[in-house]
Short mmCIF file of C-alpha atoms and ligand atoms in Angstrom, two decimals:
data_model
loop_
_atom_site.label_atom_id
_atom_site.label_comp_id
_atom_site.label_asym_id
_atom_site.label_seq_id
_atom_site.Cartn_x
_atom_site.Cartn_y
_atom_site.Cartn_z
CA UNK W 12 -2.64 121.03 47.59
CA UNK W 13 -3.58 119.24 50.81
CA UNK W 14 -1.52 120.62 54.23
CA UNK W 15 1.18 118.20 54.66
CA UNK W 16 3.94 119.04 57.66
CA UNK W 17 6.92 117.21 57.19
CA UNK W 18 7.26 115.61 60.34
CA UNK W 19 3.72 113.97 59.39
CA UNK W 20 5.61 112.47 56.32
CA UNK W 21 8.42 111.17 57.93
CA UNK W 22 6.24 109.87 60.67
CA UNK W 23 4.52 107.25 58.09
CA UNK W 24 7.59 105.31 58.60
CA UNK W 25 8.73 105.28 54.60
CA UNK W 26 11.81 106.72 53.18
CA UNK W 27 11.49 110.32 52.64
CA UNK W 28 13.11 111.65 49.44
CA UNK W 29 13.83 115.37 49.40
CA UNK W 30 15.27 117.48 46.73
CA UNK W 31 17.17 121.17 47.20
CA UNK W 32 16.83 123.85 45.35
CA UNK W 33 18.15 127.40 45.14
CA UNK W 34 16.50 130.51 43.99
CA UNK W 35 17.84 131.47 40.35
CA UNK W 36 19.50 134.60 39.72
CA UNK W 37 17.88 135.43 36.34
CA UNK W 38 14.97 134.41 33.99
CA UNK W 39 17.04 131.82 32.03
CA UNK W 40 18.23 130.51 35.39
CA UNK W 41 14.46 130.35 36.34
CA UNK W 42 13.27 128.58 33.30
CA UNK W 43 16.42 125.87 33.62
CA UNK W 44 15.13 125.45 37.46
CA UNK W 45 11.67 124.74 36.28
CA UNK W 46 12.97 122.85 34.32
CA UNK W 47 14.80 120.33 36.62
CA UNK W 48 11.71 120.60 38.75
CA UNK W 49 9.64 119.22 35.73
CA UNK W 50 11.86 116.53 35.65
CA UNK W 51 11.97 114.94 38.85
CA UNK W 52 8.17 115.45 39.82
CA UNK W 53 7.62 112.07 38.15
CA UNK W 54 9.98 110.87 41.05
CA UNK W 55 7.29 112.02 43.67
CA UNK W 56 9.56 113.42 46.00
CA UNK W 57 8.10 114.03 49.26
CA UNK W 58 8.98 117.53 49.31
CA UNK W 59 11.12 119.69 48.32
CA UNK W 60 13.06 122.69 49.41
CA UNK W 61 14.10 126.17 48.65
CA UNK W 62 16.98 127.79 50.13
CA UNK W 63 17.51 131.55 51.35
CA UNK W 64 20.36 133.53 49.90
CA UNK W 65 22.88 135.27 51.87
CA UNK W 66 21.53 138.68 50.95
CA UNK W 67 19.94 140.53 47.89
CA UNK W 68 17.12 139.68 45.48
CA UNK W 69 16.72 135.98 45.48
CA UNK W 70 15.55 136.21 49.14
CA UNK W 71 11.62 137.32 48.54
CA UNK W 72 12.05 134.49 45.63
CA UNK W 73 12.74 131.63 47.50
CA UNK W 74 8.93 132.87 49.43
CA UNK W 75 7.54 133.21 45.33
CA UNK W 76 9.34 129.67 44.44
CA UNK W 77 8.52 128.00 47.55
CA UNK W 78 4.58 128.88 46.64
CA UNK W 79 4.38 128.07 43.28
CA UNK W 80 5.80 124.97 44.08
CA UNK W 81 3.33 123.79 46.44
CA UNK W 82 0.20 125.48 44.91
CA UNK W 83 0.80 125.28 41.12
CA UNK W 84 3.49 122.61 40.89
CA UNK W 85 1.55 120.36 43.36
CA UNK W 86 4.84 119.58 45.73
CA UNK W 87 4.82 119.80 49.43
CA UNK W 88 7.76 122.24 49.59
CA UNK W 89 9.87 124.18 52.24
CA UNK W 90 10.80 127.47 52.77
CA UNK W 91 14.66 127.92 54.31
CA UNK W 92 15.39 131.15 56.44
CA UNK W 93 18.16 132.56 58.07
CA UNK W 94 19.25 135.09 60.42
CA UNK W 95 21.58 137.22 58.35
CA UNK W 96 20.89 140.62 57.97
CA UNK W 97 17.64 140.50 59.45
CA UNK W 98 16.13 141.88 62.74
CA UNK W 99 13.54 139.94 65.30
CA UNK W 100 10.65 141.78 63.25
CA UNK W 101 11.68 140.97 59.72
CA UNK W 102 12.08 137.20 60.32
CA UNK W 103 8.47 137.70 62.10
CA UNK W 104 6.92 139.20 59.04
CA UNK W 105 8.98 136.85 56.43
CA UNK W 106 7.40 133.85 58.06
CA UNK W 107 3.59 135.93 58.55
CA UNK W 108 3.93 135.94 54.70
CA UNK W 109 5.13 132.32 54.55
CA UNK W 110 1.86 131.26 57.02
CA UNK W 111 -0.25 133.61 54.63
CA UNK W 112 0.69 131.79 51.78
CA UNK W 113 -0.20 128.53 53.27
CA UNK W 114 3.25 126.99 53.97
CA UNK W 115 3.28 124.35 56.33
CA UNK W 116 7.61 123.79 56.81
CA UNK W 117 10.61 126.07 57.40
CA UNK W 118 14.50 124.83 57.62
CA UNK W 119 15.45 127.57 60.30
CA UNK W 120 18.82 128.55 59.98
CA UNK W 121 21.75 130.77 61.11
CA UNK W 122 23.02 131.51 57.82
CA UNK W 123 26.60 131.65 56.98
CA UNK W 124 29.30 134.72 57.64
CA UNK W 125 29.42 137.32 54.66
CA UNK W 126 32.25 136.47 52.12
CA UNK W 127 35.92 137.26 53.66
CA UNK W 128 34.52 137.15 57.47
CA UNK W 129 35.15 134.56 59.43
CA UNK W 130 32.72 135.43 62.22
CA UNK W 131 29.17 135.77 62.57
CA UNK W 132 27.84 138.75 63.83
CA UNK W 133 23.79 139.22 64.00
CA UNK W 134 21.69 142.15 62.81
CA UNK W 135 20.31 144.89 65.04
CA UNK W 136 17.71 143.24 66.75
CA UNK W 137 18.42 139.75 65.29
CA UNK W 138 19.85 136.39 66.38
CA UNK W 139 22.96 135.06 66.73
CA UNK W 140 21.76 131.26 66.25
CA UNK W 141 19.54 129.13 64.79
CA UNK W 142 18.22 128.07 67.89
CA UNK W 143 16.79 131.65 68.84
CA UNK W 144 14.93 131.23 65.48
CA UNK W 145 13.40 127.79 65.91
CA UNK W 146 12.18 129.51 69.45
CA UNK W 147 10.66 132.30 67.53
CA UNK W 148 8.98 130.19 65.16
CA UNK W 149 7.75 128.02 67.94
CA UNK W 150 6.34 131.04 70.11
CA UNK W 151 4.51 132.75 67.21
CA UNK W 152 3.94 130.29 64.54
CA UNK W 153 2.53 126.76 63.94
CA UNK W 154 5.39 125.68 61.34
CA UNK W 155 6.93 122.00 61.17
CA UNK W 156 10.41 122.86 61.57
CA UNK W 157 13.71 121.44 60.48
CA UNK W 158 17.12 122.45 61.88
CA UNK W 159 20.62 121.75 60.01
CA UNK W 160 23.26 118.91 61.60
CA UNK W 161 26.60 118.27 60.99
CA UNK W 162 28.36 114.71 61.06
CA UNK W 163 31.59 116.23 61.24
CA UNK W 164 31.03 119.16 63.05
CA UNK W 165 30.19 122.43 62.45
CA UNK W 166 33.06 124.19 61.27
CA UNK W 167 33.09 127.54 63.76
CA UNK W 168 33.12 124.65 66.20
CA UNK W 169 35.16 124.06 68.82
CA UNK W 170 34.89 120.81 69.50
CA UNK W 171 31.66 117.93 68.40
CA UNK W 172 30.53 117.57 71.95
CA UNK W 173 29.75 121.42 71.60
CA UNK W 174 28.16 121.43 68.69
CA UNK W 175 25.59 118.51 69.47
CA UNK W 176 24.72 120.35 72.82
CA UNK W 177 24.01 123.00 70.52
CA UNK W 178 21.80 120.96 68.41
CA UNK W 179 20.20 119.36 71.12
CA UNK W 180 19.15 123.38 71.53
CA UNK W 181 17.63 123.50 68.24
CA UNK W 182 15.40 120.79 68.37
CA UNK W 183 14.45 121.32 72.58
CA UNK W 184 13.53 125.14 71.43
CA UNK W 185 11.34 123.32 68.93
CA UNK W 186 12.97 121.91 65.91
CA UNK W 187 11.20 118.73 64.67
CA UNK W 188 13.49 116.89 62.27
CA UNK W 189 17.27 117.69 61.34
CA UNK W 190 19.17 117.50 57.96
CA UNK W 191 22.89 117.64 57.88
CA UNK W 192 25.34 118.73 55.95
CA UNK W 193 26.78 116.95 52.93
CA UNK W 194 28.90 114.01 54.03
CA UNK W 195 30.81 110.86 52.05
CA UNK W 196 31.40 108.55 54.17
CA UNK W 197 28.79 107.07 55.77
CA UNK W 198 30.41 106.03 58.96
CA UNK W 199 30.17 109.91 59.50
CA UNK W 200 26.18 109.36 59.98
CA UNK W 201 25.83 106.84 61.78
CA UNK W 202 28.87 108.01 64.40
CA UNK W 203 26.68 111.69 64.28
CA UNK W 204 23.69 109.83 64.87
CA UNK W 205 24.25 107.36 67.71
CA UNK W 206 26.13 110.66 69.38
CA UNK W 207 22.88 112.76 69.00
CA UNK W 208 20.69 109.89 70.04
CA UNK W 209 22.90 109.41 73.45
CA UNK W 210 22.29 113.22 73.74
CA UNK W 211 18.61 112.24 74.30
CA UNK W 212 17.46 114.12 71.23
CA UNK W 213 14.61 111.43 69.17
CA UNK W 214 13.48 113.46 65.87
CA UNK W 215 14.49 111.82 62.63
CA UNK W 216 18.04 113.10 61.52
CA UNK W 217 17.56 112.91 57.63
CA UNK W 218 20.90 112.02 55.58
CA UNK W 219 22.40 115.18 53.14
CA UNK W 220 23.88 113.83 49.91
CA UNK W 221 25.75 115.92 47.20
CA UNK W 222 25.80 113.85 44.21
CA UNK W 223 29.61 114.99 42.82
CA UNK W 224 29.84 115.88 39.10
CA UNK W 225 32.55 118.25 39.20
CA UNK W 226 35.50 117.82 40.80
CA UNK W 227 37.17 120.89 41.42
CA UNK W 228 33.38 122.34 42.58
CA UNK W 229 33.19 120.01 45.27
CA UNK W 230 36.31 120.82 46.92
CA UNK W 231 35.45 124.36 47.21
CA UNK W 232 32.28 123.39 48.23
CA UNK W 233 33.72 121.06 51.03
CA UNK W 234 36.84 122.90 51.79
CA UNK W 235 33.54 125.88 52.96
CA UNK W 236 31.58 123.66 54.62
CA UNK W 237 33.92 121.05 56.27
CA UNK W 238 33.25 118.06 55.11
CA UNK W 239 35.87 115.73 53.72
CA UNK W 240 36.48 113.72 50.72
CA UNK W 241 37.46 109.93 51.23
CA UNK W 242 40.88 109.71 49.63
CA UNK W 243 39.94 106.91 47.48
CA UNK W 244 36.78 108.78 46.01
CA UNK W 245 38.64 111.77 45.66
CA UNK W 246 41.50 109.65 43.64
CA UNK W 247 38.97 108.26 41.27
CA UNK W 248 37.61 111.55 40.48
CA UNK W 249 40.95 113.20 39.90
CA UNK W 250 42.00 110.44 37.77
CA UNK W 251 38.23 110.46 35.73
CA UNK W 252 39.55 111.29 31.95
CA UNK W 253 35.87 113.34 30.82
CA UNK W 254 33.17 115.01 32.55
CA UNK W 255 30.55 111.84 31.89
CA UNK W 256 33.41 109.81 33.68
CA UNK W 257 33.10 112.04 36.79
CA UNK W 258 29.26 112.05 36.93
CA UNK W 259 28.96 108.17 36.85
CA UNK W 260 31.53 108.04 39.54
CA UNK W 261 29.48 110.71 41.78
CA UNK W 262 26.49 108.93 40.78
CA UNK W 263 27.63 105.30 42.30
CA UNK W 264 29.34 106.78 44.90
CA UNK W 265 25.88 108.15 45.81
CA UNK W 266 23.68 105.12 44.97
CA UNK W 267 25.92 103.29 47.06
CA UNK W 268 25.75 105.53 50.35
CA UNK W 269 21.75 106.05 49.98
CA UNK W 270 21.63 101.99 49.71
CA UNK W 271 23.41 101.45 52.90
CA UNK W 272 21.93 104.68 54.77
CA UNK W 273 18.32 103.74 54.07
CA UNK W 274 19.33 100.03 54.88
CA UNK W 275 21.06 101.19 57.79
CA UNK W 276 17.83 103.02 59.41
CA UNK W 277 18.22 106.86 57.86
CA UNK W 278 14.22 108.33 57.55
CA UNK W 279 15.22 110.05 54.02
CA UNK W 280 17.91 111.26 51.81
CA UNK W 281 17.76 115.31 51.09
CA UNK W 282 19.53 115.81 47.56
CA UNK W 283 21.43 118.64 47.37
CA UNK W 284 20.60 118.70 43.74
CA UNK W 285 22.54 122.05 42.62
CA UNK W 286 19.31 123.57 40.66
CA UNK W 287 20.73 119.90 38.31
CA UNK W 288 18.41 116.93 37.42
CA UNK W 289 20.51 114.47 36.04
CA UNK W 290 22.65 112.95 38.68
CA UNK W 291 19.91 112.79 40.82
CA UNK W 292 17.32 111.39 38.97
CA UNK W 293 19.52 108.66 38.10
CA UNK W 294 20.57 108.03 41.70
CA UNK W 295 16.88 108.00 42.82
CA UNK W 296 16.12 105.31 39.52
CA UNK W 297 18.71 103.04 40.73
CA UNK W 298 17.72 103.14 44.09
CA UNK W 299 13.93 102.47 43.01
CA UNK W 300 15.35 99.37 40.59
CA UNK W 301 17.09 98.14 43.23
CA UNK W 302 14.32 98.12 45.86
CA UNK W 303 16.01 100.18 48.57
CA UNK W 304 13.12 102.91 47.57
P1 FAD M 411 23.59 127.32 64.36
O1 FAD M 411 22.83 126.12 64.76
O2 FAD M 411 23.22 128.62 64.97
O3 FAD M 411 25.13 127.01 64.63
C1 FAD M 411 26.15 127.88 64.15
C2 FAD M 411 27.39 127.72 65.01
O4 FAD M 411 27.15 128.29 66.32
C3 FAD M 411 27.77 126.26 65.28
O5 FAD M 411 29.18 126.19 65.33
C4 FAD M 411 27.18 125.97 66.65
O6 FAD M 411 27.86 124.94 67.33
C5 FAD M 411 27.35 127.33 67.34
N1 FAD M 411 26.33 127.59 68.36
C6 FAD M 411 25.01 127.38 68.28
N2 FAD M 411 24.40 127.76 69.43
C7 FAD M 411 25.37 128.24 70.24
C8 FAD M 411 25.38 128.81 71.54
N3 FAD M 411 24.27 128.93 72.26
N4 FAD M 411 26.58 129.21 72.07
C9 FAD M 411 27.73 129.09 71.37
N5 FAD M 411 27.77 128.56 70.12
C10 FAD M 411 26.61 128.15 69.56
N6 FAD M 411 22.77 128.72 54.52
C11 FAD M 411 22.10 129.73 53.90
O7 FAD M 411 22.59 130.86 53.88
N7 FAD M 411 20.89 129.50 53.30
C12 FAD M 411 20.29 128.29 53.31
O8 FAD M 411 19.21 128.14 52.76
C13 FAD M 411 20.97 127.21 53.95
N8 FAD M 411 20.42 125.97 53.99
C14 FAD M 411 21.06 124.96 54.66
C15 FAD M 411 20.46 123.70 54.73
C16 FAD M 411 21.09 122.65 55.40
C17 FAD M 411 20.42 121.31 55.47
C18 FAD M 411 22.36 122.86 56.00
C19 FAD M 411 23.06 121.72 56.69
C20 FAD M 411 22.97 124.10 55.92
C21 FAD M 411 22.33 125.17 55.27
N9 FAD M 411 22.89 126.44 55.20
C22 FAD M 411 22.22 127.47 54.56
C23 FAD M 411 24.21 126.70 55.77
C24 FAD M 411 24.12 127.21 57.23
O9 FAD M 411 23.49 128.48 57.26
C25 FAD M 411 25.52 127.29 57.80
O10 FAD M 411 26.05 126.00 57.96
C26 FAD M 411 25.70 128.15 59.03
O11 FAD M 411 27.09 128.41 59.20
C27 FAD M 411 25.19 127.52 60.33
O12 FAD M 411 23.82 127.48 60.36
P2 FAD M 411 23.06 126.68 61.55
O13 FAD M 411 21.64 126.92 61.32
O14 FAD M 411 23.56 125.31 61.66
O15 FAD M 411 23.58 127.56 62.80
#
């Protein structure tokens, strides 16, 4: 398929659609991805992306995935990488395979602490942020590249003002576009983004959305990464009597935040879609129906 960077896509001015992905563990977890992919194609997303494992065999699939995607699947895609457990040279010849192959975007990333640690620490020879990445990929490579931002702050953090000069890093070392973290509540954008916009940083700062269909999974997951739960939201899920009940709940809750985001001036949603097609195929059908898309 044609070469398509994404900061080209986002430039046209139309709201970009994204979808997540994570490498599968095992064949059956493959086919079930493929799967999902299969179904929300029809949705023409305008890319999608692949994320990069904490450590093990999924990493050198998330290069496999990320290819078939764009060559045989016919989706602009990206490739995430992070910094864990690899040196300067290895990130050099991960993304020399990722050019070879003919991908055009990377999400660079720090990558999270190991289970059980609470700090960080880099690889011999590696880097201890994200922004040391982007400036690799910027000195070597021709990449369009996409950093990770977080509404309400990163969690190792000390305080928000930090973290956006931190940001700011990212995208002066050469990050194009950001994507944050899951969020809720949309005030949390639009605070983050008027904040990063005073900071002087300009490239589009595309909205992260979860759709919730389990309860108790989304408190882990938000509990790891920070974000909160609106009280109300989280009420209505706790009180949801089946599973369906919680999925149409996630899935308004959703429609409802991507209606006023895009209304509000967001570029583009990224789904975190879980490897799952249904919630967010139905999000993305209401939004269509409803004109916001
Ligand atoms: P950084 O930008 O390096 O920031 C990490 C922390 O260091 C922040 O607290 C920041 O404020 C601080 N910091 C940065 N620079 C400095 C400095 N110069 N001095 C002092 N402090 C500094 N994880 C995965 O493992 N695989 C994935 O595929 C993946 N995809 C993601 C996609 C998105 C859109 C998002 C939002 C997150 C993703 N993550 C992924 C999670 C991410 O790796 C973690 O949130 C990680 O803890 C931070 O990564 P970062 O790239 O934001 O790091």
């Amino acid at each position: 398929m044609a070469r398509m960077k994404i900061k080209e896509i986002l430039g046209r001015g139309r709201p970009v659609v994204s979808f997540e992905f994570f490498p599968p563990k095992t064949p059956e977890g493959l086919d079930a991805l493929l799967q999902t992919i299969a179904t929300l194609k029809p949705l023409a997303p305008s890319f999608v992306s692949m994320t990069y494992g904490a450590g093990g065999s999924t990493r050198a699939k998330t290069v496999e995935l990320v290819s078939k995607i764009k060559h045989e699947i016919g989706i602009e895609a990206a490739a995430h990488l992070t910094c864990v457990g690899h040196s300067e040279s290895e990130l050099e010849s991960i993304l020399s395979e990722l050019e070879r192959r003919g991908i055009e975007n990377v999400l660079a990333l720090r990558g999270d602490p190991p289970k059980g640690e609470k700090q960080f620490t880099p690889a011999a020879d590696g880097f201890r942020y994200a922004s040391e990445l982007v400036a690799l990929i910027r000195r070597r490579f021709n990449f369009c590249v996409g950093v990770a931002g977080y509404p309400e702050k990163h969690v190792e953090a000390r305080t928000a003002e930090e973290d956006l000069a931190h940001l700011k890093e990212k995208v002066q070392n050469g990050g194009d576009f950001v994507v944050t973290q899951l969020f809720f509540d949309n005030a949390d954008y639009f605070k983050f983004v008027s904040r990063v916009r005073s900071s002087g940083v300009t490239v589009p700062v595309i909205a992260g959305i979860m759709p919730v269909t389990d309860v108790e999974q989304i408190k882990r997951f938000t509990l790891m990464c920070g974000a909160k739960i609106p009280p109300a939201l989280l009420e209505k899920l706790e009180g949801a009597s089946t599973k369906e009940r919680v999925m149409e709940i996630g899935i308004e809750h959703a429609t409802r935040q991507c209606t006023a985001l895009l209304q509000g001036g967001a570029p583009g949603i990224h789904f975190y879609t879980l490897n799952k097609s249904q919630a967010t195929r139905e999000i993305f059908l209401r939004l269509r129906a409803a004109g916001v898309l």
